[in-house]
Each structure stands twice: as C-alpha cells, then as structure tokens.
Tab-separated table of C-alpha atoms and ligand atoms in Angstrom:
chain	number	residue	atom	x	y	z
F	1	MET	CA	-12.070	-30.354	-11.944
F	2	ASP	CA	-13.703	-26.826	-12.718
F	3	LYS	CA	-11.133	-25.153	-14.783
F	4	LYS	CA	-12.828	-21.633	-14.827
F	5	THR	CA	-10.007	-19.088	-14.138
F	6	LYS	CA	-11.636	-15.500	-14.206
F	7	PHE	CA	-14.073	-14.335	-12.065
F	8	VAL	CA	-15.234	-10.586	-12.652
F	9	LEU	CA	-18.276	-8.608	-11.670
F	10	ASP	CA	-20.350	-6.715	-14.383
F	11	GLU	CA	-19.268	-2.947	-14.415
F	12	LYS	CA	-22.447	-1.879	-12.714
F	13	GLU	CA	-21.639	-3.506	-9.631
F	14	ILE	CA	-18.477	-1.802	-9.124
F	15	PRO	CA	-19.163	-0.526	-5.323
F	16	THR	CA	-21.030	2.503	-4.668
F	17	GLN	CA	-19.713	3.105	-1.018
F	18	TRP	CA	-16.489	2.446	0.787
F	19	TYR	CA	-15.917	0.323	3.664
F	20	ASN	CA	-15.108	2.232	6.944
F	21	ILE	CA	-13.482	-0.406	9.452
F	22	GLN	CA	-13.462	2.286	12.247
F	23	ALA	CA	-17.264	1.567	12.679
F	24	ASP	CA	-16.412	-2.245	13.615
F	25	LEU	CA	-12.957	-1.815	15.494
F	26	PRO	CA	-13.440	-3.759	19.087
F	27	GLU	CA	-11.573	-0.766	20.447
F	28	PRO	CA	-10.939	2.631	18.816
F	29	LEU	CA	-7.809	3.466	17.112
F	30	PRO	CA	-5.342	5.633	19.373
F	31	PRO	CA	-5.562	9.379	18.420
F	32	ILE	CA	-3.386	11.007	15.896
F	33	LEU	CA	-1.331	13.456	17.603
F	34	ASN	CA	-0.289	17.361	16.873
F	35	PRO	CA	3.563	17.008	16.622
F	36	ALA	CA	3.897	20.574	18.435
F	37	THR	CA	1.267	20.189	21.268
F	38	ARG	CA	1.379	16.052	21.471
F	39	LYS	CA	-2.346	16.621	21.722
F	40	PRO	CA	-5.061	14.614	19.677
F	41	ILE	CA	-5.089	16.886	16.320
F	42	THR	CA	-8.116	18.858	15.452
F	43	PRO	CA	-9.255	19.223	11.537
F	44	ASP	CA	-8.004	22.852	11.675
F	45	ASP	CA	-4.389	21.539	12.201
F	46	LEU	CA	-4.816	19.621	9.036
F	47	THR	CA	-6.381	21.848	6.614
F	48	PRO	CA	-2.639	23.234	5.095
F	49	LEU	CA	-2.213	19.723	3.785
F	50	PHE	CA	-5.541	17.914	2.858
F	51	PRO	CA	-9.369	18.792	1.632
F	52	MET	CA	-11.848	18.818	4.505
F	53	GLU	CA	-13.724	15.770	2.820
F	54	LEU	CA	-10.489	13.484	3.546
F	55	ILE	CA	-10.322	15.189	7.069
F	56	LYS	CA	-13.686	14.021	7.487
F	57	GLN	CA	-13.027	10.497	6.341
F	58	GLU	CA	-9.805	10.147	8.640
F	59	VAL	CA	-11.959	10.330	11.605
F	60	SER	CA	-14.930	8.797	10.433
F	61	THR	CA	-17.055	6.253	12.204
F	62	GLU	CA	-19.785	5.630	9.534
F	63	ARG	CA	-19.745	2.089	8.459
F	64	TRP	CA	-20.066	3.377	4.521
F	65	ILE	CA	-19.033	6.175	2.813
F	66	ASP	CA	-20.362	6.915	-0.348
F	67	ILE	CA	-18.175	7.012	-3.583
F	68	PRO	CA	-18.718	10.260	-5.790
F	69	ASP	CA	-20.010	9.314	-9.067
F	70	GLU	CA	-17.272	11.188	-10.594
F	71	VAL	CA	-14.752	9.105	-9.074
F	72	ARG	CA	-16.718	5.823	-9.993
F	73	ASP	CA	-17.020	7.178	-13.574
F	74	ILE	CA	-12.871	7.042	-13.695
F	75	TYR	CA	-12.840	3.583	-11.961
F	76	ARG	CA	-14.519	2.135	-14.630
F	77	LEU	CA	-11.719	2.503	-16.967
F	78	TRP	CA	-10.289	-0.712	-15.219
F	79	ARG	CA	-12.728	-1.789	-12.594
F	80	PRO	CA	-13.908	-4.274	-11.249
F	81	THR	CA	-10.675	-5.948	-11.522
F	82	THR	CA	-10.529	-9.518	-12.283
F	83	LEU	CA	-10.282	-12.446	-9.317
F	84	PHE	CA	-8.358	-15.294	-10.789
F	85	ARG	CA	-8.077	-18.655	-9.671
F	86	ALA	CA	-4.177	-20.135	-9.857
F	87	HIS	CA	-4.893	-23.367	-11.564
F	88	ARG	CA	-1.812	-23.458	-13.247
F	89	LEU	CA	0.186	-22.168	-10.194
F	90	GLU	CA	-1.449	-25.008	-8.112
F	91	LYS	CA	-0.830	-27.946	-10.323
F	92	ALA	CA	2.834	-26.618	-10.467
F	93	LEU	CA	2.878	-26.861	-6.791
F	94	ASP	CA	1.039	-30.096	-6.573
F	95	THR	CA	-1.142	-28.633	-3.845
F	96	PRO	CA	-4.795	-29.575	-3.303
F	97	ALA	CA	-4.726	-25.929	-2.000
F	98	LYS	CA	-7.226	-23.607	-4.028
F	99	ILE	CA	-5.245	-20.311	-4.908
F	100	PHE	CA	-6.972	-17.060	-5.580
F	101	TYR	CA	-5.366	-13.901	-6.465
F	102	LYS	CA	-7.200	-10.437	-6.948
F	103	TYR	CA	-5.157	-8.699	-9.793
F	104	GLU	CA	-4.709	-5.020	-9.498
F	105	GLY	CA	-2.466	-4.502	-12.094
F	106	SER	CA	-4.691	-3.872	-14.811
F	107	SER	CA	-5.425	-0.064	-13.685
F	108	PRO	CA	-3.616	2.599	-15.976
F	109	PRO	CA	-0.258	3.147	-13.924
F	110	GLY	CA	-0.481	-0.688	-13.036
F	111	SER	CA	-1.171	-0.640	-9.272
F	112	HIS	CA	-4.019	-0.512	-6.705
F	113	LYS	CA	-2.822	3.111	-5.928
F	114	THR	CA	-4.875	4.581	-8.310
F	115	ASN	CA	-7.910	3.713	-6.338
F	116	THR	CA	-6.978	6.218	-3.907
F	117	ALA	CA	-5.322	8.800	-6.234
F	118	VAL	CA	-8.309	9.422	-8.240
F	119	ALA	CA	-10.482	9.808	-5.138
F	120	GLN	CA	-7.784	12.431	-3.619
F	121	ALA	CA	-7.461	14.213	-6.696
F	122	TYR	CA	-11.340	14.684	-6.971
F	123	TYR	CA	-11.816	15.916	-3.336
F	124	ASN	CA	-8.726	18.398	-3.777
F	125	LYS	CA	-10.484	19.689	-7.306
F	126	GLN	CA	-13.688	20.341	-5.450
F	127	GLU	CA	-11.953	22.424	-2.834
F	128	GLY	CA	-10.210	24.738	-5.570
F	129	ILE	CA	-6.869	23.495	-5.225
F	130	LYS	CA	-4.512	23.985	-7.957
F	131	ARG	CA	-1.604	21.743	-7.236
F	132	ILE	CA	-0.810	18.612	-5.283
F	133	THR	CA	2.822	17.430	-3.723
F	134	THR	CA	3.750	14.065	-3.183
F	135	GLU	CA	6.321	11.457	-2.392
F	136	THR	CA	6.871	8.091	-4.258
F	137	GLY	CA	8.981	4.966	-3.810
F	138	ALA	CA	8.879	2.597	-6.348
F	139	GLY	CA	7.051	5.297	-8.809
F	140	GLN	CA	3.758	3.506	-8.617
F	141	TRP	CA	2.086	5.791	-6.310
F	142	GLY	CA	3.536	9.053	-8.255
F	143	SER	CA	2.378	7.563	-11.339
F	144	ALA	CA	-1.209	6.914	-9.998
F	145	LEU	CA	-1.426	10.621	-8.700
F	146	SER	CA	0.061	11.876	-12.028
F	147	PHE	CA	-2.859	10.214	-13.575
F	148	GLY	CA	-5.469	11.345	-11.152
F	149	GLY	CA	-3.944	14.970	-11.724
F	150	ALA	CA	-4.759	14.635	-15.421
F	151	CYS	CA	-8.158	13.147	-14.614
F	152	PHE	CA	-8.903	16.385	-12.791
F	153	ASP	CA	-6.663	19.010	-14.027
F	154	LEU	CA	-4.403	19.187	-11.368
F	155	GLU	CA	-0.606	20.184	-11.247
F	156	ILE	CA	1.160	17.308	-9.511
F	157	LYS	CA	4.803	17.649	-8.041
F	158	VAL	CA	6.361	14.091	-6.867
F	159	TYR	CA	9.611	13.604	-4.562
F	160	MET	CA	10.924	10.090	-5.723
F	161	VAL	CA	13.094	8.281	-3.696
F	162	SER	CA	16.488	8.963	-5.213
F	163	ILE	CA	17.534	5.040	-5.148
F	164	SER	CA	14.301	4.329	-7.106
F	165	TYR	CA	14.244	7.210	-9.476
F	166	HIS	CA	17.705	5.868	-10.928
F	167	GLN	CA	16.454	2.193	-10.741
F	168	LYS	CA	13.386	2.855	-12.748
F	169	PRO	CA	13.632	5.968	-14.894
F	170	TYR	CA	10.488	4.770	-17.068
F	171	ARG	CA	8.334	5.555	-13.803
F	172	ARG	CA	9.524	9.116	-14.387
F	173	VAL	CA	8.581	9.211	-17.793
F	174	MET	CA	4.937	7.905	-17.046
F	175	MET	CA	4.708	10.510	-14.646
F	176	GLU	CA	5.606	13.115	-17.156
F	177	VAL	CA	3.053	11.479	-19.875
F	178	TRP	CA	0.422	12.109	-17.342
F	179	GLY	CA	1.572	15.870	-16.887
F	180	GLY	CA	3.437	15.394	-13.556
F	181	LYS	CA	6.710	16.630	-12.602
F	182	CYS	CA	9.286	14.400	-10.516
F	183	VAL	CA	12.169	15.139	-8.967
F	184	PRO	CA	14.604	12.672	-7.445
F	185	SER	CA	14.612	13.048	-3.390
F	186	PRO	CA	16.717	14.250	-1.382
F	187	SER	CA	16.402	17.181	-4.045
F	188	PRO	CA	17.662	20.674	-3.917
F	189	ASP	CA	13.948	21.994	-4.314
F	190	THR	CA	13.394	22.089	-0.246
F	191	LYS	CA	15.229	22.958	2.744
F	192	VAL	CA	15.322	19.338	3.849
F	193	GLY	CA	16.339	17.944	0.695
F	194	ARG	CA	18.999	20.632	0.799
F	195	ASP	CA	20.119	19.590	4.388
F	196	MET	CA	20.311	16.019	3.600
F	197	LEU	CA	22.465	16.721	0.411
F	198	ALA	CA	24.839	18.781	2.178
F	199	LYS	CA	24.959	15.816	5.012
F	200	ASP	CA	25.280	12.867	2.406
F	201	PRO	CA	25.598	13.759	-1.449
F	202	ASP	CA	24.883	10.386	-2.495
F	203	CYS	CA	21.960	9.574	-0.052
F	204	PRO	CA	19.716	7.240	-1.542
F	205	GLY	CA	16.581	8.761	0.017
F	206	SER	CA	13.767	7.132	1.955
F	207	LEU	CA	9.826	7.444	1.719
F	208	GLY	CA	10.061	9.306	5.090
F	209	LEU	CA	12.456	11.671	3.426
F	210	ALA	CA	10.436	12.230	0.441
F	211	ILE	CA	7.396	12.879	2.483
F	212	SER	CA	9.203	15.700	4.571
F	213	GLU	CA	10.056	17.258	1.018
F	214	ALA	CA	6.564	16.889	-0.042
F	215	VAL	CA	4.852	18.176	3.052
F	216	GLU	CA	7.320	21.273	3.116
F	217	ASP	CA	6.687	22.245	-0.534
F	218	ALA	CA	2.812	22.145	0.372
F	219	LEU	CA	2.813	23.989	3.279
F	220	SER	CA	4.720	26.970	1.585
F	221	ARG	CA	1.920	27.777	-0.802
F	222	ASP	CA	-1.593	28.287	-0.596
F	223	ASP	CA	-2.686	26.707	-3.709
F	224	THR	CA	-0.993	23.564	-2.911
F	225	HIS	CA	-1.999	20.189	-0.766
F	226	TYR	CA	-0.034	17.274	0.041
F	227	SER	CA	-1.111	13.744	-0.625
F	228	LEU	CA	-0.060	10.500	0.828
F	229	GLY	CA	0.016	7.432	-1.018
F	230	SER	CA	-0.637	5.027	1.813
F	231	VAL	CA	-0.697	4.530	5.683
F	232	LEU	CA	-3.942	7.149	6.769
F	233	ASN	CA	-7.391	6.018	7.328
F	234	HIS	CA	-8.746	7.593	4.244
F	235	VAL	CA	-6.143	5.970	2.063
F	236	LEU	CA	-7.202	2.558	3.469
F	237	LEU	CA	-10.801	3.632	2.909
F	238	HIS	CA	-10.390	4.362	-0.759
F	239	GLN	CA	-8.928	0.547	-1.334
F	240	THR	CA	-11.622	-1.167	0.055
F	241	VAL	CA	-13.016	-1.533	-3.280
F	242	ILE	CA	-10.427	-4.285	-3.635
F	243	GLY	CA	-11.978	-6.516	-0.902
F	244	LEU	CA	-15.388	-5.626	-1.425
F	245	GLU	CA	-15.387	-6.542	-5.160
F	246	THR	CA	-13.454	-10.017	-3.846
F	247	LYS	CA	-15.901	-10.716	-1.183
F	248	LYS	CA	-19.090	-10.406	-3.567
F	249	LEU	CA	-17.076	-12.647	-6.245
F	250	MET	CA	-16.345	-15.289	-3.678
F	251	GLU	CA	-20.131	-15.168	-2.057
F	252	LYS	CA	-21.191	-15.617	-5.390
F	253	MET	CA	-18.877	-18.951	-5.856
F	254	ASP	CA	-19.722	-20.043	-2.309
F	255	VAL	CA	-15.963	-19.858	-0.941
F	256	TYR	CA	-14.616	-18.261	1.633
F	257	PRO	CA	-10.681	-17.578	2.327
F	258	ASP	CA	-8.939	-19.574	4.774
F	259	ILE	CA	-5.810	-17.454	4.276
F	260	ILE	CA	-5.637	-13.880	3.073
F	261	VAL	CA	-2.218	-12.854	2.404
F	262	GLY	CA	-0.905	-9.213	0.971
F	263	CYS	CA	2.516	-7.292	1.196
F	264	VAL	CA	2.748	-4.088	3.210
F	265	GLY	CA	4.828	-0.946	2.580
F	266	GLY	CA	2.427	1.742	4.214
F	267	GLY	CA	-0.454	-1.168	4.323
F	268	SER	CA	-3.029	0.306	1.810
F	269	ASN	CA	-3.293	-2.618	-0.922
F	270	PHE	CA	-3.466	-5.228	1.697
F	271	ALA	CA	-5.746	-3.497	4.013
F	272	GLY	CA	-7.981	-2.530	1.143
F	273	MET	CA	-8.384	-6.475	0.712
F	274	PHE	CA	-8.630	-7.858	4.272
F	275	LEU	CA	-10.647	-4.735	5.892
F	276	PRO	CA	-14.252	-6.211	4.567
F	277	PHE	CA	-13.251	-9.449	5.564
F	278	VAL	CA	-11.648	-8.832	9.089
F	279	LYS	CA	-14.783	-7.438	10.139
F	280	ASP	CA	-16.005	-11.095	10.092
F	281	LYS	CA	-13.089	-12.377	12.281
F	282	ILE	CA	-13.811	-9.504	14.475
F	283	ASP	CA	-17.926	-10.221	14.894
F	284	GLY	CA	-16.623	-14.109	15.284
F	285	THR	CA	-18.453	-14.982	12.262
F	286	LYS	CA	-15.025	-16.193	10.736
F	287	PRO	CA	-12.844	-16.911	13.885
F	288	ASP	CA	-10.247	-19.194	12.226
F	289	LEU	CA	-9.701	-16.767	9.066
F	290	ARG	CA	-6.030	-16.206	9.060
F	291	ILE	CA	-4.788	-12.707	7.309
F	292	ILE	CA	-0.695	-12.481	7.135
F	293	CYS	CA	0.916	-9.242	6.404
F	294	VAL	CA	4.412	-9.737	4.562
F	295	GLU	CA	7.363	-7.144	4.650
F	296	PRO	CA	10.919	-7.400	3.601
F	297	THR	CA	13.537	-8.563	5.993
F	298	SER	CA	15.325	-5.412	5.458
F	299	THR	CA	12.633	-3.141	6.453
F	300	PRO	CA	11.052	-5.051	9.306
F	301	THR	CA	8.655	-2.926	10.672
F	302	MET	CA	5.730	-5.205	12.124
F	303	THR	CA	8.203	-8.151	12.620
F	304	LYS	CA	10.846	-5.845	14.877
F	305	GLY	CA	9.578	-2.418	15.459
F	306	PRO	CA	8.445	-1.286	18.766
F	307	TYR	CA	4.329	-0.208	18.743
F	308	ALA	CA	5.226	3.748	19.461
F	309	TYR	CA	3.845	6.991	18.281
F	310	ASP	CA	6.340	8.242	15.707
F	311	PHE	CA	6.454	10.691	12.655
F	312	GLY	CA	5.320	9.894	9.568
F	313	ASP	CA	8.336	11.357	7.691
F	314	SER	CA	11.974	11.685	8.631
F	315	ALA	CA	11.936	15.715	9.238
F	316	GLY	CA	9.152	15.364	11.671
F	317	LEU	CA	6.894	17.764	9.880
F	318	THR	CA	3.660	15.049	9.821
F	319	PRO	CA	1.349	14.451	12.851
F	320	LEU	CA	2.330	11.511	15.412
F	321	LEU	CA	0.860	8.237	14.663
F	322	LYS	CA	0.848	5.106	16.762
F	323	MET	CA	2.559	2.509	14.741
F	324	TYR	CA	5.082	-0.306	14.612
F	325	THR	CA	8.050	1.755	13.466
F	326	LEU	CA	11.742	1.412	12.859
F	327	GLY	CA	12.270	5.121	13.999
F	328	HIS	CA	11.757	8.077	11.312
F	329	GLY	CA	15.082	8.676	10.803
F	330	PHE	CA	15.519	4.797	9.446
F	331	ILE	CA	16.936	4.816	5.761
F	332	PRO	CA	16.196	1.132	4.589
F	333	PRO	CA	18.839	-0.687	2.390
F	334	PRO	CA	18.338	-0.412	-1.453
F	335	ILE	CA	16.430	-3.445	-2.093
F	336	HIS	CA	14.279	-3.338	-5.459
F	337	ALA	CA	10.570	-3.371	-3.684
F	338	GLY	CA	10.789	0.033	-3.459
F	339	GLY	CA	6.818	0.398	-2.256
F	340	LEU	CA	7.759	-1.632	0.693
F	341	ARG	CA	11.080	0.768	2.386
F	342	TYR	CA	8.871	2.607	4.995
F	343	HIS	CA	10.123	2.800	8.371
F	344	GLY	CA	6.106	3.015	9.618
F	345	MET	CA	2.847	1.236	9.057
F	346	ALA	CA	-1.004	1.952	8.931
F	347	SER	CA	-2.271	2.578	12.230
F	348	ILE	CA	-5.295	0.646	11.460
F	349	ILE	CA	-2.991	-2.286	10.459
F	350	CYS	CA	-0.859	-1.979	13.661
F	351	HIS	CA	-4.013	-1.733	16.052
F	352	LEU	CA	-5.220	-4.899	14.332
F	353	TYR	CA	-1.873	-6.679	14.727
F	354	LYS	CA	-1.644	-5.955	18.439
F	355	LEU	CA	-5.430	-7.028	19.096
F	356	GLY	CA	-4.176	-10.424	17.305
F	357	PHE	CA	-6.582	-10.408	14.134
F	358	VAL	CA	-3.372	-10.070	11.954
F	359	GLU	CA	-0.059	-12.033	11.489
F	360	ALA	CA	3.228	-10.726	10.319
F	361	ARG	CA	6.113	-11.996	8.348
F	362	ALA	CA	9.394	-10.966	7.066
F	363	GLU	CA	10.672	-12.302	3.515
F	364	TYR	CA	14.025	-12.317	2.083
F	365	GLN	CA	14.567	-10.446	-1.361
F	366	LEU	CA	15.848	-13.224	-3.155
F	367	ALA	CA	13.300	-15.621	-2.104
F	368	THR	CA	10.553	-13.298	-3.226
F	369	PHE	CA	11.959	-12.910	-6.859
F	370	LYS	CA	12.519	-17.142	-6.905
F	371	ALA	CA	8.599	-16.849	-6.071
F	372	GLY	CA	7.777	-14.152	-8.828
F	373	ILE	CA	9.609	-16.073	-11.345
F	374	THR	CA	7.429	-19.222	-10.570
F	375	PHE	CA	4.449	-17.197	-10.850
F	376	ALA	CA	5.431	-15.320	-13.756
F	377	ARG	CA	5.903	-19.050	-15.538
F	378	THR	CA	3.080	-20.805	-14.428
F	379	GLU	CA	0.349	-17.629	-14.333
F	380	GLY	CA	1.909	-15.381	-16.825
F	381	ILE	CA	1.948	-12.145	-14.799
F	382	ILE	CA	5.293	-10.491	-14.162
F	383	SER	CA	4.606	-8.879	-10.703
F	384	ALA	CA	6.052	-5.876	-9.180
F	385	PRO	CA	8.701	-7.021	-6.395
F	386	GLU	CA	6.248	-5.812	-4.031
F	387	PRO	CA	3.760	-8.471	-4.410
F	388	ASN	CA	6.321	-11.350	-4.807
F	389	HIS	CA	6.560	-10.727	-1.236
F	390	CYS	CA	2.893	-12.124	-0.553
F	391	ILE	CA	3.134	-14.749	-3.399
F	392	LYS	CA	6.223	-16.087	-1.739
F	393	VAL	CA	4.307	-16.766	1.359
F	394	GLY	CA	0.887	-17.608	-0.669
F	395	ILE	CA	3.380	-20.531	-2.333
F	396	GLU	CA	4.871	-21.442	1.119
F	397	GLU	CA	1.329	-22.165	2.475
F	398	ALA	CA	0.074	-23.841	-0.658
F	399	LEU	CA	2.990	-26.144	-0.126
F	400	LYS	CA	2.205	-26.893	3.620
F	401	CYS	CA	-1.172	-27.808	2.169
F	402	ARG	CA	0.451	-30.557	-0.181
F	403	GLU	CA	2.354	-31.913	3.110
F	404	SER	CA	-0.836	-31.937	5.162
F	405	GLY	CA	-3.229	-32.879	2.467
F	406	GLU	CA	-6.005	-29.998	3.396
F	407	ALA	CA	-7.393	-28.344	0.403
F	408	LYS	CA	-7.494	-24.469	2.204
F	409	THR	CA	-8.771	-21.456	0.108
F	410	ILE	CA	-5.684	-19.214	-0.287
F	411	LEU	CA	-6.462	-15.510	-1.345
F	412	ILE	CA	-3.577	-13.478	-2.536
F	413	ALA	CA	-3.667	-9.454	-2.535
F	414	HIS	CA	-1.844	-8.952	-6.055
F	415	SER	CA	-1.231	-5.316	-5.957
F	416	GLY	CA	0.420	-4.504	-9.123
F	417	HIS	CA	2.542	-5.815	-12.556
F	418	GLY	CA	6.306	-5.230	-12.565
F	419	HIS	CA	6.300	-3.967	-16.402
F	420	VAL	CA	8.595	-1.285	-15.102
F	421	ASP	CA	10.795	-3.245	-13.105
F	422	MET	CA	12.616	-5.370	-15.767
F	423	ALA	CA	16.147	-3.976	-13.837
F	424	ALA	CA	15.317	-5.473	-10.909
F	425	TYR	CA	14.571	-9.153	-12.690
F	426	ASP	CA	17.437	-8.317	-14.529
F	427	ALA	CA	19.777	-7.739	-11.576
F	428	TYR	CA	18.029	-11.183	-9.958
F	429	LEU	CA	18.317	-13.073	-13.057
F	430	SER	CA	22.337	-12.518	-13.786
F	431	GLY	CA	22.615	-13.307	-9.842
F	432	LYS	CA	23.319	-9.774	-9.129
F	433	LEU	CA	20.892	-9.408	-6.267
F	434	LYS	CA	21.637	-9.879	-2.722
F	435	ASP	CA	19.528	-10.232	0.295
F	436	TYR	CA	19.733	-7.632	3.321
F	437	GLU	CA	19.612	-8.604	6.853
F	438	TYR	CA	18.022	-6.307	9.318
F	439	PRO	CA	20.339	-3.826	9.979
F	440	LYS	CA	20.183	-3.655	13.853
F	441	GLU	CA	22.462	-0.972	15.065
F	442	LYS	CA	21.006	1.314	12.265
F	443	ILE	CA	17.518	0.640	13.692
F	444	GLU	CA	18.561	1.015	17.099
F	445	GLU	CA	19.926	4.421	16.403
F	446	ALA	CA	16.801	5.621	14.673
F	447	LEU	CA	14.770	4.053	17.559
F	448	GLY	CA	16.761	6.697	19.835
F	449	GLU	CA	15.067	9.401	18.086
F	450	LEU	CA	11.420	8.393	18.784
F	451	PRO	CA	9.457	11.257	20.095
F	452	LYS	CA	8.720	11.505	23.802
F	453	VAL	CA	5.135	11.158	24.170
K	1	LIG	C1	2.861	-2.589	-6.488
K	1	LIG	C2	2.654	-2.070	-5.119
K	1	LIG	N1	2.547	-2.881	-4.242
K	1	LIG	C3	2.257	-2.708	-2.911
K	1	LIG	C4	2.863	-1.530	-2.145
K	1	LIG	C5	3.168	-0.977	-0.960
K	1	LIG	O1	2.275	-0.115	-0.697
K	1	LIG	P1	0.952	-0.199	0.486
K	1	LIG	O2	1.436	-1.234	1.612
K	1	LIG	O3	0.489	1.000	0.567
K	1	LIG	O4	-0.024	-1.077	-0.604
K	1	LIG	C6	3.293	-0.448	-3.447
K	1	LIG	C7	4.095	0.952	-2.975
K	1	LIG	O5	4.462	1.766	-3.842
K	1	LIG	C8	3.514	-0.703	-4.565
K	1	LIG	O6	3.716	0.001	-5.917
C-alpha cells in the first residue's frame, strides 16, 4: 500500500489568482440590500467601511481575480499548505475509505483566516487607511488580522466575544504581540456595547454584537475601516487558495473527492475549499460529488433557520443579506467552538444550499471533541474545536464505508490547530463539557425581529 502521507506544491505554484464562483453560479446571488432604503446597495453605501477594491470584488462576476504580488509574498511564509493522507486514522477506523485533509493550521496564527486578513490589510493600506476595526469569536480572526496589520503597519482594534475573551486569554496576548488591541465585547467603548452592558452586565456576547461594535467604531472615524473575517463574497474569494491548491495536488495524484466536508461559522474556510470543486458539480462534470457543511446543534443556522433577509450584526448597522439565519438578535449558548457561534451564513453558501449543491448537518459539542481526540491520537494534530465538527462527520462517513465496503475518497477541510484551546480540551477530558440543544424559544424570539423586506 502506498504510504505517501504529505502532498505539497512548490512555492512557485501558490495560486496567482483567486477563483470567483459568481462567474459560474447557475442563478445570480440575491442582491445585498441597503438597510435604510431596502434597495440593492451601491458601492457608495459601502465606502465608509471598505476599500473600493474589496467592494469591486464583492460584486464582481469575473472568474479569476489577480492576487497582488505583495500579498503572495506574505502567503509564502506558510503557503502552499500541506494536503495529508490520513493513513493512521483510516487504519484506526478499519475503513477502506481514503481520507485526506488540507491543513490550514500552519499559518502564523494557526488558521485559514490569514488568507483574507493579509489581503484585506493590503487593500486598506493601498487606500491610505490607518486603522481597522473588527470582531472576533474564538480569537482566530482577531489574531489573523493583527498579523495582517503588522505586515502593513496598520493599527488593529478587535472586539472579542466576551465568553471567548475569558475562555482564551492567550488569543488576546497573540493579538498584542502582533500589535493589535483587543477588548471584550460588549465593551464600554461603543454605544451598542454600553447599551447591552446596561441591559445585561454578564452578557456573554455574540459575533453579531461584536460586529455592531466594530462597525460603529469604524463609522465614527475617517481614518478607520471595518473588516469582516467571514460571510462576505470577497472573504470567501480570498479563501479559494485552499481549494485551488488542493485541486491541483489531487489532479497530480489523479484522485477526485467523493465527499468534501468542512465546518461552517460564517462559511469562509469551507467555501474556500469547496468552491473550486462545486464548479464541476454545477457544470455537470461531477454530478455525484457530495459537499457537506457542518455546524453546531447549538447554532443550527442552515439546518433550522429560515432563508430570509437579515442583518449581519445584532444592532442592524450592516447591509441586509439573504441567508439562512437564526435572527440577528440570537445569542448562542457558550460552546467552545467560538468561531461557529454566528446567527447567519455566507450568502454564497446559502444560495448553493437552496439550489441543492451542498448539504448541511448539525453536530453536538461532545461528539465533536470525541472525534478531535481520535484525530489527535492518530494523526497527531490537536485541532481547534471548529474543525472537530467536520472531523466528526468525516469519521462517520468513513465508518459508513466500512459497512458498505466502498473505498470513497473523503476530503476534510481542516481549518486550524487548537493549541490555544487547551481549556476546552481540559473541560472535555475532565467531564465538565455538556451538549446544548437547539434553544427553540430563543430562536423563535430572535426570528420575530427579522427585518421586513
Ligand atoms: C479554526 C476555525 N475554523 C473555522 C472557523 C469558522 O469560520 P468560517 O466559517 O468563516 O471559516 C473559525 C472562526 O473563527 C475558526 O477559527
């Protein structure tokens, strides 16, 4: 049996262009709406928040968009990333399935987020911006943008969801090492934060609330823009380096995945992996390819939410996106996969789900940690709680192959390491973690506030 385990491209094969799915969608995306007029947004609506190059990328239908040399030069620090064949996991599961995973944990902050953080910092710098605000859940995005800020000498202010700020103090320290400033959200630094603290001084926060704080901050200063780590089309675009590298490596091996599985918070890492492949399903070349998005049962956006226009943040400051949503006021239970606690989902993923090109599943926290431990004990990598969700489903699909005897090729989008998540593993190993069921009443309450469009 061929034991080759690591598959890597040469540095000169780092993609020179990002892939834009908007060129190949069977139907165009529903438009983004202005929150005040409820009419499709214009570039002018977005200029207080984003540089023009990113606004253009958001609506572009060009299939390929050049990656600036300055961005590619920084990508060289960790890209191309390795595609692994999980021989030891396959053996432990006694499965005929071939399991591969593309590992984004080798970037400086330890996740895929750097792929877009560096690009966004670059375009802001080009436009003369001095300071960027953002939100972060688990702290991966805040640390990635702090690193991006360090690359282009920009000041970064991060509003970190309070529960994660306290669960993961070392993420804050990482941001500070790269020169970023991080505060727990809700914070006293914005009106949105102060209002929430007055209502609930112990509020655990949510990504939606942290986004409101970061947007309010950015709108209050001319030298400041806002940056989002997921959800938006340009963020997913930047992440396609993951799928493009994987596709090239698999072509060299003459293999093609039967199943691609990834975790989804706002959807950026998984979309980055599957968009270059879903193109083949859309054009009919690979009709049987299965693409499975995995979310937590505590935040079941795609599996339980309606498809509706909603705000990206809790205060209703952002444009309206058509997406599966749990309602912008939804405050998710405090699970450890902080990056998956988001009420909405990338429009691109929702559109493809609605059209039947992707599937969705929800998983309980305890089962995902169990899968993460199996993965660590076979493959060595201690994964972040987020990718443990898709590792769980990857293992499940491999076990189905054991039953059926099929040697399917399963590709896992592995978004990052869990080295700063030891408190979560400690809680799991000492039996303190619990599962959270879908909080039906809370979601119904939040859905009552969906904007009328
Ligand atoms: C390691 C990791 N994986 C996945 C996610 C989820 O984000 P997205 O769905 O945008 O990839 C996060 C978000 O913080 C993360 O830190």
